Amino acid sequence: DAKTTQPPSMDCAEGRAANLPCNHSTISGNEYVYWYRQIHSQGPQYIIHGLKNNETNEMASLIITEDRKSSTLILPHATLRDTAVYYCIVRPYNNAGNMLTFGGGTRLMVKP
Amino acid sequence: GAVVSQHPSRVICKSGTSVKIECRSLDFQATTMFWYRQFPKQSLMLMATSNEGSKATYEQGVEKDKFLINHASLTLSTLTVTSAHPEDSSFYICSARDSAGGRNTEAFFGQGTRLTVV
């Protein structure tokens, strides 16, 4: 799987948008970008994924650059409960059994 | 959304004893489940891939005789830490993906098991 690079930590004010960047410059054509988050002492939670088009769901938006070498996860109105480690992962879609390879992630701290 | 249930959520055991952790997919079938381990302030590390009806596949450096995996049904995988030692103390997390969900379904994770070996 392609390697991803994320800043180790970020702060965000409560109620403001949190923009979490991810670099995946070696991504190949058959790899999707997935985002998960892990709140302290819990299992990871799926947020969103995409291939090349921007995606939005009830949790977040995913913006993928045209060359697909980077992406940004946007939490439009961050709350204190969004404090977590956010993982950006790329994974090929050709096998539903593929495991996820976690990097260091970004520790997002939402502050009052 | 799909739910993966992991039990127990927390366990303390004596050194030398064995501990079994269960991972169940509650509303879908999973031919493949994954077991991860996470030490404090570190990321998740894949330990093994659990395959229904066949032997598990272990990552390099993970002892298969110490971490026994059984995936006897499409909804249940178990991880048994045998002869546990304090260095096995960690956060163990399982993951499963709906086998019928197509190629690009997301993986769902259990809530994790905090193992403390004393």
Tab-separated table of C-alpha atoms in Angstrom:
chain	number	residue	atom	x	y	z
A	1	ASP	CA	0.000	0.000	0.000
A	2	ALA	CA	1.113	3.550	-0.663
A	3	LYS	CA	2.615	5.428	2.246
A	4	THR	CA	0.863	8.461	3.696
A	5	THR	CA	2.295	11.463	5.516
A	6	GLN	CA	0.313	13.474	8.045
A	7	PRO	CA	1.250	16.191	10.527
A	8	PRO	CA	1.591	14.622	13.982
A	9	SER	CA	-0.735	17.069	15.676
A	10	MET	CA	-3.127	19.948	15.091
A	11	ASP	CA	-5.292	22.222	17.188
A	12	CYS	CA	-8.704	23.557	16.242
A	13	ALA	CA	-11.112	25.894	17.992
A	14	GLU	CA	-14.507	24.479	18.836
A	15	GLY	CA	-17.084	25.381	16.198
A	16	ARG	CA	-14.508	26.106	13.529
A	17	ALA	CA	-13.652	23.905	10.582
A	18	ALA	CA	-10.839	21.416	11.074
A	19	ASN	CA	-8.812	20.762	7.934
A	20	LEU	CA	-6.567	17.727	8.196
A	21	PRO	CA	-4.073	17.245	5.365
A	22	CYS	CA	-2.624	14.007	4.063
A	23	ASN	CA	0.107	13.472	1.519
A	24	HIS	CA	0.019	10.272	-0.534
A	25	SER	CA	2.294	11.127	-3.438
A	26	THR	CA	2.945	7.480	-4.365
A	27	ILE	CA	-0.708	6.508	-4.607
A	28	SER	CA	-1.488	4.230	-7.520
A	29	GLY	CA	-4.507	4.236	-9.771
A	30	ASN	CA	-6.350	1.444	-7.984
A	31	GLU	CA	-5.985	2.814	-4.470
A	32	TYR	CA	-8.695	4.570	-2.530
A	33	VAL	CA	-8.095	7.126	0.221
A	34	TYR	CA	-9.701	6.175	3.529
A	35	TRP	CA	-9.989	8.211	6.704
A	36	TYR	CA	-10.515	6.719	10.152
A	37	ARG	CA	-10.320	8.259	13.585
A	38	GLN	CA	-9.562	6.800	16.979
A	39	ILE	CA	-10.866	8.375	20.125
A	40	HIS	CA	-8.796	7.562	23.184
A	41	SER	CA	-9.060	3.910	24.294
A	42	GLN	CA	-11.552	3.011	21.586
A	43	GLY	CA	-11.339	1.136	18.292
A	44	PRO	CA	-10.945	3.145	15.084
A	45	GLN	CA	-14.091	4.589	13.517
A	46	TYR	CA	-14.628	4.854	9.778
A	47	ILE	CA	-15.177	8.407	8.547
A	48	ILE	CA	-15.103	8.551	4.772
A	49	HIS	CA	-13.322	7.313	1.679
A	50	GLY	CA	-12.890	8.322	-1.951
A	51	LEU	CA	-11.074	7.589	-5.183
A	52	LYS	CA	-10.774	10.845	-7.105
A	53	ASN	CA	-13.969	12.823	-6.653
A	54	ASN	CA	-14.649	14.880	-3.573
A	55	GLU	CA	-16.934	13.125	-1.123
A	56	THR	CA	-19.209	14.309	1.663
A	57	ASN	CA	-21.204	12.501	4.306
A	58	GLU	CA	-22.773	13.352	7.631
A	59	MET	CA	-19.422	13.304	9.389
A	60	ALA	CA	-17.000	15.042	7.059
A	61	SER	CA	-15.919	16.072	3.591
A	62	LEU	CA	-12.986	14.642	1.687
A	63	ILE	CA	-11.198	16.792	-0.855
A	64	ILE	CA	-8.785	14.946	-3.154
A	65	THR	CA	-6.458	16.900	-5.410
A	66	GLU	CA	-6.698	16.378	-9.134
A	67	ASP	CA	-3.367	14.530	-9.246
A	68	ARG	CA	-4.543	12.457	-6.234
A	69	LYS	CA	-1.231	13.008	-4.478
A	70	SER	CA	-2.841	14.627	-1.466
A	71	SER	CA	-6.162	15.004	0.254
A	72	THR	CA	-7.806	16.990	3.026
A	73	LEU	CA	-10.379	15.813	5.526
A	74	ILE	CA	-12.685	18.595	6.594
A	75	LEU	CA	-14.754	18.544	9.769
A	76	PRO	CA	-16.993	21.553	9.108
A	77	HIS	CA	-17.847	22.452	12.697
A	78	ALA	CA	-15.483	20.732	15.087
A	79	THR	CA	-16.734	19.832	18.555
A	80	LEU	CA	-14.842	18.722	21.644
A	81	ARG	CA	-15.925	15.153	20.857
A	82	ASP	CA	-13.959	15.303	17.616
A	83	THR	CA	-10.712	15.257	19.604
A	84	ALA	CA	-9.041	12.086	18.346
A	85	VAL	CA	-6.218	10.684	16.244
A	86	TYR	CA	-7.127	10.829	12.554
A	87	TYR	CA	-5.616	8.288	10.202
A	88	CYS	CA	-5.331	8.691	6.441
A	89	ILE	CA	-4.874	5.336	4.702
A	90	VAL	CA	-4.643	4.313	1.078
A	91	ARG	CA	-5.801	0.856	0.105
A	92	PRO	CA	-6.346	-0.947	-3.179
A	93	TYR	CA	-9.942	-1.788	-3.915
A	94	ASN	CA	-9.236	-5.040	-5.668
A	95	ASN	CA	-9.630	-7.268	-2.636
A	96	ALA	CA	-12.244	-6.858	0.038
A	97	GLY	CA	-10.062	-8.846	2.437
A	98	ASN	CA	-7.200	-6.371	2.455
A	99	MET	CA	-6.184	-5.159	5.875
A	100	LEU	CA	-5.551	-1.506	6.668
A	101	THR	CA	-2.038	-0.261	7.352
A	102	PHE	CA	-2.020	2.523	9.912
A	103	GLY	CA	0.587	5.266	10.005
A	104	GLY	CA	1.139	7.736	12.807
A	105	GLY	CA	-1.980	9.784	12.119
A	106	THR	CA	-2.748	13.336	13.217
A	107	ARG	CA	-3.712	14.010	16.798
A	108	LEU	CA	-6.446	16.641	16.577
A	109	MET	CA	-7.140	18.617	19.713
A	110	VAL	CA	-10.362	20.621	19.632
A	111	LYS	CA	-10.215	23.397	22.180
A	112	PRO	CA	-13.063	25.400	23.739
B	1	GLY	CA	-23.847	0.924	10.401
B	2	ALA	CA	-22.308	-2.484	10.813
B	3	VAL	CA	-21.182	-3.389	14.295
B	4	VAL	CA	-18.226	-5.393	15.472
B	5	SER	CA	-18.375	-6.432	19.105
B	6	GLN	CA	-15.273	-7.299	21.053
B	7	HIS	CA	-15.231	-8.956	24.466
B	8	PRO	CA	-13.973	-8.411	27.075
B	9	SER	CA	-13.237	-4.705	26.937
B	10	ARG	CA	-10.765	-4.956	29.773
B	11	VAL	CA	-8.963	-7.876	31.384
B	12	ILE	CA	-6.275	-8.296	33.990
B	13	CYS	CA	-4.543	-11.643	34.231
B	14	LYS	CA	-1.627	-13.176	36.036
B	15	SER	CA	1.617	-13.857	34.273
B	16	GLY	CA	1.657	-17.348	32.780
B	17	THR	CA	-2.076	-17.650	32.280
B	18	SER	CA	-4.000	-17.511	28.992
B	19	VAL	CA	-6.595	-14.988	27.932
B	20	LYS	CA	-9.195	-15.337	25.181
B	21	ILE	CA	-10.577	-12.319	23.335
B	22	GLU	CA	-13.677	-12.623	21.162
B	23	CYS	CA	-14.552	-10.613	18.082
B	24	ARG	CA	-18.049	-10.864	16.617
B	25	SER	CA	-19.617	-9.278	13.590
B	26	LEU	CA	-23.171	-8.633	14.732
B	27	ASP	CA	-25.084	-7.940	11.540
B	28	PHE	CA	-22.886	-9.186	8.737
B	29	GLN	CA	-20.693	-12.108	7.815
B	30	ALA	CA	-16.945	-11.799	7.590
B	31	THR	CA	-14.776	-14.459	5.994
B	32	THR	CA	-11.755	-12.420	7.031
B	33	MET	CA	-11.076	-10.601	10.269
B	34	PHE	CA	-7.946	-8.798	11.376
B	35	TRP	CA	-6.251	-8.548	14.747
B	36	TYR	CA	-4.235	-5.483	15.680
B	37	ARG	CA	-2.182	-4.549	18.708
B	38	GLN	CA	-1.571	-1.018	19.930
B	39	PHE	CA	0.973	0.004	22.529
B	40	PRO	CA	0.639	3.353	24.363
B	41	LYS	CA	1.153	6.393	22.159
B	42	GLN	CA	1.726	4.202	19.112
B	43	SER	CA	-0.312	3.349	16.052
B	44	LEU	CA	-2.136	0.098	15.383
B	45	MET	CA	0.055	-2.755	14.222
B	46	LEU	CA	-1.418	-5.682	12.348
B	47	MET	CA	-0.754	-8.966	14.102
B	48	ALA	CA	-2.618	-11.490	11.977
B	49	THR	CA	-5.330	-12.102	9.450
B	50	SER	CA	-8.005	-14.511	10.570
B	51	ASN	CA	-9.582	-16.629	7.828
B	52	GLU	CA	-12.838	-18.504	8.367
B	53	GLY	CA	-12.295	-22.231	8.130
B	54	SER	CA	-8.550	-22.080	7.606
B	55	LYS	CA	-5.342	-21.123	9.360
B	56	ALA	CA	-4.600	-17.554	10.264
B	57	THR	CA	-1.848	-15.626	8.532
B	58	TYR	CA	0.592	-13.997	10.941
B	59	GLU	CA	2.704	-10.906	10.385
B	60	GLN	CA	6.448	-11.160	10.670
B	61	GLY	CA	7.588	-11.259	14.265
B	62	VAL	CA	4.241	-12.413	15.688
B	63	GLU	CA	4.450	-15.849	17.292
B	64	LYS	CA	1.609	-18.035	16.066
B	65	ASP	CA	1.966	-20.440	18.975
B	66	LYS	CA	1.606	-17.617	21.454
B	67	PHE	CA	-1.268	-15.789	19.787
B	68	LEU	CA	-3.731	-18.499	18.832
B	69	ILE	CA	-6.441	-17.456	16.395
B	70	ASN	CA	-9.586	-19.393	15.678
B	71	HIS	CA	-12.170	-18.300	13.114
B	72	ALA	CA	-14.703	-21.093	13.333
B	73	SER	CA	-17.706	-19.244	11.947
B	74	LEU	CA	-18.469	-16.338	9.649
B	75	THR	CA	-19.259	-14.090	12.603
B	76	LEU	CA	-16.717	-15.024	15.254
B	77	SER	CA	-12.948	-14.911	15.562
B	78	THR	CA	-11.060	-15.447	18.790
B	79	LEU	CA	-7.546	-14.476	19.815
B	80	THR	CA	-5.991	-16.379	22.708
B	81	VAL	CA	-2.881	-14.953	24.304
B	82	THR	CA	-1.158	-17.978	25.775
B	83	SER	CA	1.255	-17.903	28.698
B	84	ALA	CA	0.846	-14.170	28.940
B	85	HIS	CA	3.721	-12.020	30.162
B	86	PRO	CA	3.757	-8.356	31.231
B	87	GLU	CA	5.188	-7.357	27.841
B	88	ASP	CA	1.969	-8.680	26.248
B	89	SER	CA	0.044	-5.941	28.022
B	90	SER	CA	-1.473	-3.891	25.238
B	91	PHE	CA	-4.675	-2.762	23.525
B	92	TYR	CA	-5.914	-5.487	21.178
B	93	ILE	CA	-8.357	-4.527	18.428
B	94	CYS	CA	-10.176	-6.621	15.867
B	95	SER	CA	-11.563	-5.541	12.526
B	96	ALA	CA	-13.951	-7.078	10.032
B	97	ARG	CA	-15.331	-6.252	6.623
B	98	ASP	CA	-18.641	-7.432	5.224
B	99	SER	CA	-17.876	-10.319	2.868
B	100	ALA	CA	-20.974	-9.570	0.824
B	101	GLY	CA	-20.377	-5.853	0.692
B	102	GLY	CA	-18.350	-5.680	-2.463
B	103	ARG	CA	-14.768	-4.766	-3.106
B	104	ASN	CA	-14.640	-1.407	-1.479
B	105	THR	CA	-16.629	-1.642	1.714
B	106	GLU	CA	-15.109	-0.072	4.747
B	107	ALA	CA	-13.691	-2.046	7.654
B	108	PHE	CA	-15.375	-1.891	11.041
B	109	PHE	CA	-13.503	-2.147	14.282
B	110	GLY	CA	-14.309	-3.570	17.667
B	111	GLN	CA	-14.066	-1.376	20.728
B	112	GLY	CA	-10.780	-2.961	21.716
B	113	THR	CA	-9.577	-5.047	24.664
B	114	ARG	CA	-7.191	-3.591	27.210
B	115	LEU	CA	-5.030	-6.474	28.446
B	116	THR	CA	-2.929	-6.010	31.557
B	117	VAL	CA	-0.672	-8.859	32.620
B	118	VAL	CA	0.533	-8.637	36.211
